[in-house]
Coordinates of C-alpha atoms in Angstrom, one line a residue:
X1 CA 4.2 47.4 48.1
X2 CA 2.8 43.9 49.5
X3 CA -1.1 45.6 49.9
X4 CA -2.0 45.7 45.6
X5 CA -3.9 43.4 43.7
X6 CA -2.9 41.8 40.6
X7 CA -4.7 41.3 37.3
X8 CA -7.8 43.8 36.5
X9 CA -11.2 42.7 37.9
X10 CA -14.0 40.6 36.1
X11 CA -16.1 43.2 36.9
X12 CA -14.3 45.8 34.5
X13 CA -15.0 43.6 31.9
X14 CA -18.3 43.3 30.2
X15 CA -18.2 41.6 26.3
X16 CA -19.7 38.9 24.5
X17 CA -18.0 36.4 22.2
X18 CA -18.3 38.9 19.1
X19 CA -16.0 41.2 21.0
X20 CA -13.2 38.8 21.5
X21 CA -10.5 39.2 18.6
X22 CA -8.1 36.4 19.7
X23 CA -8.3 34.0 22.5
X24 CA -5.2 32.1 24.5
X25 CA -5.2 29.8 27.5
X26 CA -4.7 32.3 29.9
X27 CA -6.2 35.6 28.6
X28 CA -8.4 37.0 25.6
X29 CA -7.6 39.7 23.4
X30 CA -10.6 42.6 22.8
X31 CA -11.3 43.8 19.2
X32 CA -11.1 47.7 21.4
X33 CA -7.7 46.8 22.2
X34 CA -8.4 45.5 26.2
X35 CA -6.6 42.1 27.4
X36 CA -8.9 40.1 29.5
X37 CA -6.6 38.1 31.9
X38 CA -8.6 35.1 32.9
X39 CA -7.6 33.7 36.0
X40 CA -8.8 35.6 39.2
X41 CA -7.4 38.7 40.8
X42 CA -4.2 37.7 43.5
X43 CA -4.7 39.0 47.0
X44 CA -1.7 39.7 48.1
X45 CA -0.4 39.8 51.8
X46 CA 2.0 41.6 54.2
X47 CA 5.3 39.8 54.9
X48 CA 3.7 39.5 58.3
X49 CA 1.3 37.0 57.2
X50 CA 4.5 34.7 57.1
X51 CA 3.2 31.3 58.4
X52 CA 6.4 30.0 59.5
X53 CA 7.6 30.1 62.7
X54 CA 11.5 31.2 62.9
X55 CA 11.8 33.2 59.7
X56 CA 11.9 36.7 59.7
X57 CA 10.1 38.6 56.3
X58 CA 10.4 41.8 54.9
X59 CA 9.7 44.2 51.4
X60 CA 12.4 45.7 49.8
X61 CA 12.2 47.7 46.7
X62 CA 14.6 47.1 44.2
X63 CA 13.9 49.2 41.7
X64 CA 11.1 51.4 40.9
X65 CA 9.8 48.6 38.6
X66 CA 10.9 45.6 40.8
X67 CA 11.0 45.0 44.0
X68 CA 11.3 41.0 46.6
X69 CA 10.1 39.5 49.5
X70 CA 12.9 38.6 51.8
X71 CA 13.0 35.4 53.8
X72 CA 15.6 35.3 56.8
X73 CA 15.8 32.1 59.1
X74 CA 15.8 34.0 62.9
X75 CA 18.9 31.5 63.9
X76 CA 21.1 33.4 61.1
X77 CA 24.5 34.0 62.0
X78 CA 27.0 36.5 61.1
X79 CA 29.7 34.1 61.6
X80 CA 27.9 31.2 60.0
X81 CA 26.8 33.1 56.6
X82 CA 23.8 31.4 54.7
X83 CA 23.3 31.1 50.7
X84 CA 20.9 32.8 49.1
X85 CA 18.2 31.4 46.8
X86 CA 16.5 33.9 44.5
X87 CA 13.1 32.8 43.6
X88 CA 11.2 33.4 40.6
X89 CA 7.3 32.6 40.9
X90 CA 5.0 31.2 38.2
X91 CA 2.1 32.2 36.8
X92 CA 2.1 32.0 32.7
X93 CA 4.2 35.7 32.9
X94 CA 0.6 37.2 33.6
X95 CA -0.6 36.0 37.2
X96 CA 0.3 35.4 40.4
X97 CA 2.5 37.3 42.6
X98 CA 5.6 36.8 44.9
X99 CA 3.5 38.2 47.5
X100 CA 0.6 36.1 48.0
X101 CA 0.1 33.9 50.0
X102 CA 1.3 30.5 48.6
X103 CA 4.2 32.0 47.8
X104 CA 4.9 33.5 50.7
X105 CA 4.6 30.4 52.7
X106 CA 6.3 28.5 49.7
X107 CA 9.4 30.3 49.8
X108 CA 9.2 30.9 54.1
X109 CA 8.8 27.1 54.1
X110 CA 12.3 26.3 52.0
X111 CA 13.9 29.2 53.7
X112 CA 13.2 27.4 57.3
X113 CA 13.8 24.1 56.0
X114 CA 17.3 24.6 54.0
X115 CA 18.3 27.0 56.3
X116 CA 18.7 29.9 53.2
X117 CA 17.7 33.3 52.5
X118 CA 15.1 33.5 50.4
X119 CA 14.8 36.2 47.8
X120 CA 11.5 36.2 45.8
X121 CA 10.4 38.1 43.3
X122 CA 8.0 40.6 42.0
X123 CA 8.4 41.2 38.7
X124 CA 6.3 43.1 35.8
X125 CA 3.0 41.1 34.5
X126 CA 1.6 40.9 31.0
X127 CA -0.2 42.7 29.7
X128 CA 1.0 46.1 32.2
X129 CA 4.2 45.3 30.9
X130 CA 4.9 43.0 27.7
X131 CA 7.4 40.9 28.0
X132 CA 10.6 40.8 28.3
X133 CA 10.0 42.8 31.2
X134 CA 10.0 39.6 33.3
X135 CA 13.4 38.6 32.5
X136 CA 14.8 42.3 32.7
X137 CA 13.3 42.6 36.2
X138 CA 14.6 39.3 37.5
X139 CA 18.1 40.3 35.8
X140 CA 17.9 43.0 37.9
X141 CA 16.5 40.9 41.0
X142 CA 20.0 38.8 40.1
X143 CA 21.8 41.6 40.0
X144 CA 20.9 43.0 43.1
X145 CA 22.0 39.9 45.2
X146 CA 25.1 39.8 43.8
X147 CA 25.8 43.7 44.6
X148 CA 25.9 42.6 48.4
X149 CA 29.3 40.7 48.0
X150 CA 31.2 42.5 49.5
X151 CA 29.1 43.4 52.6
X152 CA 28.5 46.8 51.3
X153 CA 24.9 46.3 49.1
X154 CA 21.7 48.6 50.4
X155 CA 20.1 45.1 52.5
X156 CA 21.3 44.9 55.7
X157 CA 20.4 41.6 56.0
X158 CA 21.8 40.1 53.0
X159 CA 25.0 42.1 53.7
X160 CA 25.2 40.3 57.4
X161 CA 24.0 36.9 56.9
X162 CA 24.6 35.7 53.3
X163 CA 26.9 34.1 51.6
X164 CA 27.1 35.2 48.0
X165 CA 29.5 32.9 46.9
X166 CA 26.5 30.3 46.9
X167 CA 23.8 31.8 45.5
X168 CA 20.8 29.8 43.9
X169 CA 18.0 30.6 41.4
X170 CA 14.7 29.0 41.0
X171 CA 11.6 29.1 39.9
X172 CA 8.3 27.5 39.0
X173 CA 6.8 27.3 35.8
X174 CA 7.3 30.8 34.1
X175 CA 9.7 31.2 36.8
X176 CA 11.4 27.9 36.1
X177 CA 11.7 29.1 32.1
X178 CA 12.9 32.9 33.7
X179 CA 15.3 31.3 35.7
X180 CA 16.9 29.5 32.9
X181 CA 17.3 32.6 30.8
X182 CA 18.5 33.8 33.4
X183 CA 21.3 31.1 34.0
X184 CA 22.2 31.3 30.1
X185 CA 22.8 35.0 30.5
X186 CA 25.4 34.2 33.6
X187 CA 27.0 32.0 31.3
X188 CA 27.4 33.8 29.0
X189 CA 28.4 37.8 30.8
X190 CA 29.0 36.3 34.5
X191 CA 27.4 38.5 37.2
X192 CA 29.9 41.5 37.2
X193 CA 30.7 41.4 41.2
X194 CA 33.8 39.6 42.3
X195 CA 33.0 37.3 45.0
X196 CA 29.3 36.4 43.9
X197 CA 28.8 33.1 42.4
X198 CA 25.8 31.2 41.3
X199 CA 26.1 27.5 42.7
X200 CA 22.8 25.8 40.8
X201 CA 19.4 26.1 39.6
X202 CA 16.5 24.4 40.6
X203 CA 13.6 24.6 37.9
X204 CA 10.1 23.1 39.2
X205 CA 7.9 21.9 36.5
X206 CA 9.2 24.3 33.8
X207 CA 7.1 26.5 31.1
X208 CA 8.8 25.8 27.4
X209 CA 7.5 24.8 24.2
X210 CA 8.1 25.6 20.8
X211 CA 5.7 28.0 18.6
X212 CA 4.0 28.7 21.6
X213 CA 1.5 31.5 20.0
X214 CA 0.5 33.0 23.3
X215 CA 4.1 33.2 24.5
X216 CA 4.9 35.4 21.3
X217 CA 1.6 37.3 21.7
X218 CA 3.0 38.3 25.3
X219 CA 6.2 39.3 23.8
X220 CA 6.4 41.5 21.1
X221 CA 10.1 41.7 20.2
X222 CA 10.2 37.5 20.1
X223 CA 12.4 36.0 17.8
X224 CA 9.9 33.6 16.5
X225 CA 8.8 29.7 16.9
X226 CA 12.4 29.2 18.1
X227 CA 12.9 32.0 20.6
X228 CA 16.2 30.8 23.0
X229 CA 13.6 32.1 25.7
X230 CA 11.4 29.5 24.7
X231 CA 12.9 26.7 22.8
X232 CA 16.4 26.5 24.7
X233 CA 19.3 27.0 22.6
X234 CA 21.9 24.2 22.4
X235 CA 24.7 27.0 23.0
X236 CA 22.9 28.2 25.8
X237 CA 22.3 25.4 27.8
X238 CA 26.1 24.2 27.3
X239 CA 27.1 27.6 29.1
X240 CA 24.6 27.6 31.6
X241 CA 26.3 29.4 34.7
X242 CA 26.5 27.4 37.6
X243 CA 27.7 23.3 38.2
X244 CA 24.4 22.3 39.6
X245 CA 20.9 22.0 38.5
X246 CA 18.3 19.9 39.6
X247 CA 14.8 20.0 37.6
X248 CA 11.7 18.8 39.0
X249 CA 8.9 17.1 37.3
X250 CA 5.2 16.3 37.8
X251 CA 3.6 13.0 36.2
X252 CA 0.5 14.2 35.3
X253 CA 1.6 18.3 34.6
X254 CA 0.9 19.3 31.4
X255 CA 4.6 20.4 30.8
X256 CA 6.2 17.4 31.7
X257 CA 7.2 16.6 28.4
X258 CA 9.1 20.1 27.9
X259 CA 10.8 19.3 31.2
X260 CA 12.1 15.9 30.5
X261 CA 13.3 17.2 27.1
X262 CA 14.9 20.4 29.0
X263 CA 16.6 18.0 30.8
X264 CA 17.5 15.3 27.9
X265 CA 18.8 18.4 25.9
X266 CA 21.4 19.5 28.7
X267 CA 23.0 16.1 29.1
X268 CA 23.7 16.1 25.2
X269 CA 24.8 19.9 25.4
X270 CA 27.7 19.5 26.6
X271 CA 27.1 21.4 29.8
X272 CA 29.6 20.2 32.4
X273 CA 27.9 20.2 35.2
X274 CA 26.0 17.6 37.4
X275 CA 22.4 17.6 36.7
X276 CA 19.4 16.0 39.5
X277 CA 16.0 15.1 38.5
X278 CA 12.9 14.6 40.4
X279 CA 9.7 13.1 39.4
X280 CA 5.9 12.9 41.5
X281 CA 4.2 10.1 40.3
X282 CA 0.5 10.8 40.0
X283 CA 1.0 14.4 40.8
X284 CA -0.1 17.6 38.2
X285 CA 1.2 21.0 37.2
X286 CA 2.7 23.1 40.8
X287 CA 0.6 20.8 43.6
X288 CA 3.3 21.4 45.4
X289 CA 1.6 25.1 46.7
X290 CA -1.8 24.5 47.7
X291 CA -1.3 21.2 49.0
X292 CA 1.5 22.1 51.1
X293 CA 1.4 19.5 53.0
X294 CA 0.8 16.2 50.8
X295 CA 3.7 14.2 51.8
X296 CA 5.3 14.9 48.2
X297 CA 5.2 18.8 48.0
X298 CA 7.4 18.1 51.8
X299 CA 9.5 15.7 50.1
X300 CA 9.9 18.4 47.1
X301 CA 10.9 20.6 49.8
X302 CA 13.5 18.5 51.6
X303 CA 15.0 18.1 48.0
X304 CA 15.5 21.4 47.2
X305 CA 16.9 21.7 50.7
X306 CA 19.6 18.7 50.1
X307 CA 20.7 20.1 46.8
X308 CA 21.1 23.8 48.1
X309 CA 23.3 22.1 50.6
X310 CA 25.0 19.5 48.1
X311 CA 23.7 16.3 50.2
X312 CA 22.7 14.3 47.1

């Protein structure tokens, strides 16, 4: 589960300009049918390749299609339950993994340093599966969480030491757009298991945009320029399904003008809730993960640790 490599090798691929039939940021389409994903192959690694001291990791299949890396601080206490923050990774809904390394240190690093269980997770990939695979799986990745509440889900862990009455979802990027769906969905159905609750949402640097061709490209059944999914819906971000959210933005990221609108757009929604913002001057699109230790990816991380815990 934590040992495959994502995205098919340059080496299978041998064309020339003629051969490409369409062409998007992150992938190109073949006249024969083959999608070319640009960006390099992710190496994933074990859970034991954690790299922070006092957090236990793990695998856990979820489905037969999904499946999370799970982050436990070792000082967890069965008296003293923890909340739970379900993490979404990024990666343009065709890269990355929740089981490589940045994210495993990402997600180990919050988990230590908010005290929280982290639950990240590995969902389906365009072009193996179209979207909205992505969404369904982390759905599922939701709804999995939330099955623990009453002490009796199939994690051990998460039925000891959580507290799913304050459960969190995030994500980066892709993740950050997933997790809002996702959000818009508890709104609008609620999570189905007495005694779970989602608290807030923390979206870091967040993939929308109108018309976006490549988005519709990746998923098939979109409902055009305007897909909720990608242009947020007024009525869904007025029922968004929890009373906190906190959205962080980079300066110099790409997408920072579809996350200050994201934001603009929920204050006039109508959403009730009480809405955080953070900004990086000078900083671009996710530094936060290879640059772990620039003074602002810690500060990003001590953020997301206050607002888990409601401390501003």
């Amino acid at each position: 589960m934590s040992s495959t490599t994502t995205n098919t090798s340059d080496s299978e691929f041998n064309y020339s300009e003629s051969d490409i039939a369409q062409k998007f940021l992150f992938f190109n389409v073949l006249k024969d049918g083959r999608i070319h994903v640009l960006s390099p192959p992710t190496t994933n690694v074990p859970p034991s390749c954690n790299s922070t001291a006092n957090v236990l990791t793990k695998d856990v299949n979820i489905s037969e299609s999904v499946s999370a890396r799970i982050f436990l601080p070792s000082s967890a206490s069965t008296a003293d339950k923890l909340p739970v923050l379900l993490y979404i990774h990024g990666g343009g809904f065709c890269m990355m993994s929740a089981f490589n390394e940045d994210y495993t240190r990402f997600v180990s690093h919050v988990a230590a340093e908010a005290n929280v269980i982290g639950v990240s997770v590995e969902y389906g990939l365009f072009p193996t599966r179209p979207l909205p695979a992505c969404y369904d799986d982390s759905w599922a990745a939701l709804q999995w969480v939330a099955a623990h509440s009453k002490g009796e889900g199939p994690d051990s862990w998460i039925n000891d030491y959580a507290d799913l009455g304050r459960i969190y979802v995030g994500g980066d990027s892709a993740g950050a757009n997933i997790s809002h769906t996702l959000l818009a969905k508890v709104g609008s159905i609620g999570l189905g298991y007495e005694g779970a609750k989602v608290e807030g949402m923390i979206l870091i640097h967040p993939y929308f945009g109108e018309d976006d061709k490549m988005w519709m490209y990746m998923c098939p059944t979109n409902e055009g320029p305007k897909d909720p999914k990608m242009k947020p819906a007024v009525e869904d971000l007025a029922r968004i399904g929890c009373d906190r959210v906190l959205v962080l933005l980079a300066e110099n990221d790409g997408l920072y003008g579809v996350g200050k609108m994201y934001t603009e757009e929920l204050i006039k929604s109508g959403w009730k809730g009480k809405l955080q913002i953070m900004e990086n001057k000078g900083k671009d699109h996710c530094f936060h993960y290879s640059n772990y230790l620039d003074l602002e990816a810690i500060a990003i991380r001590k953020r997301i640790a206050s607002f888990i815990h409601n401390q501003g």
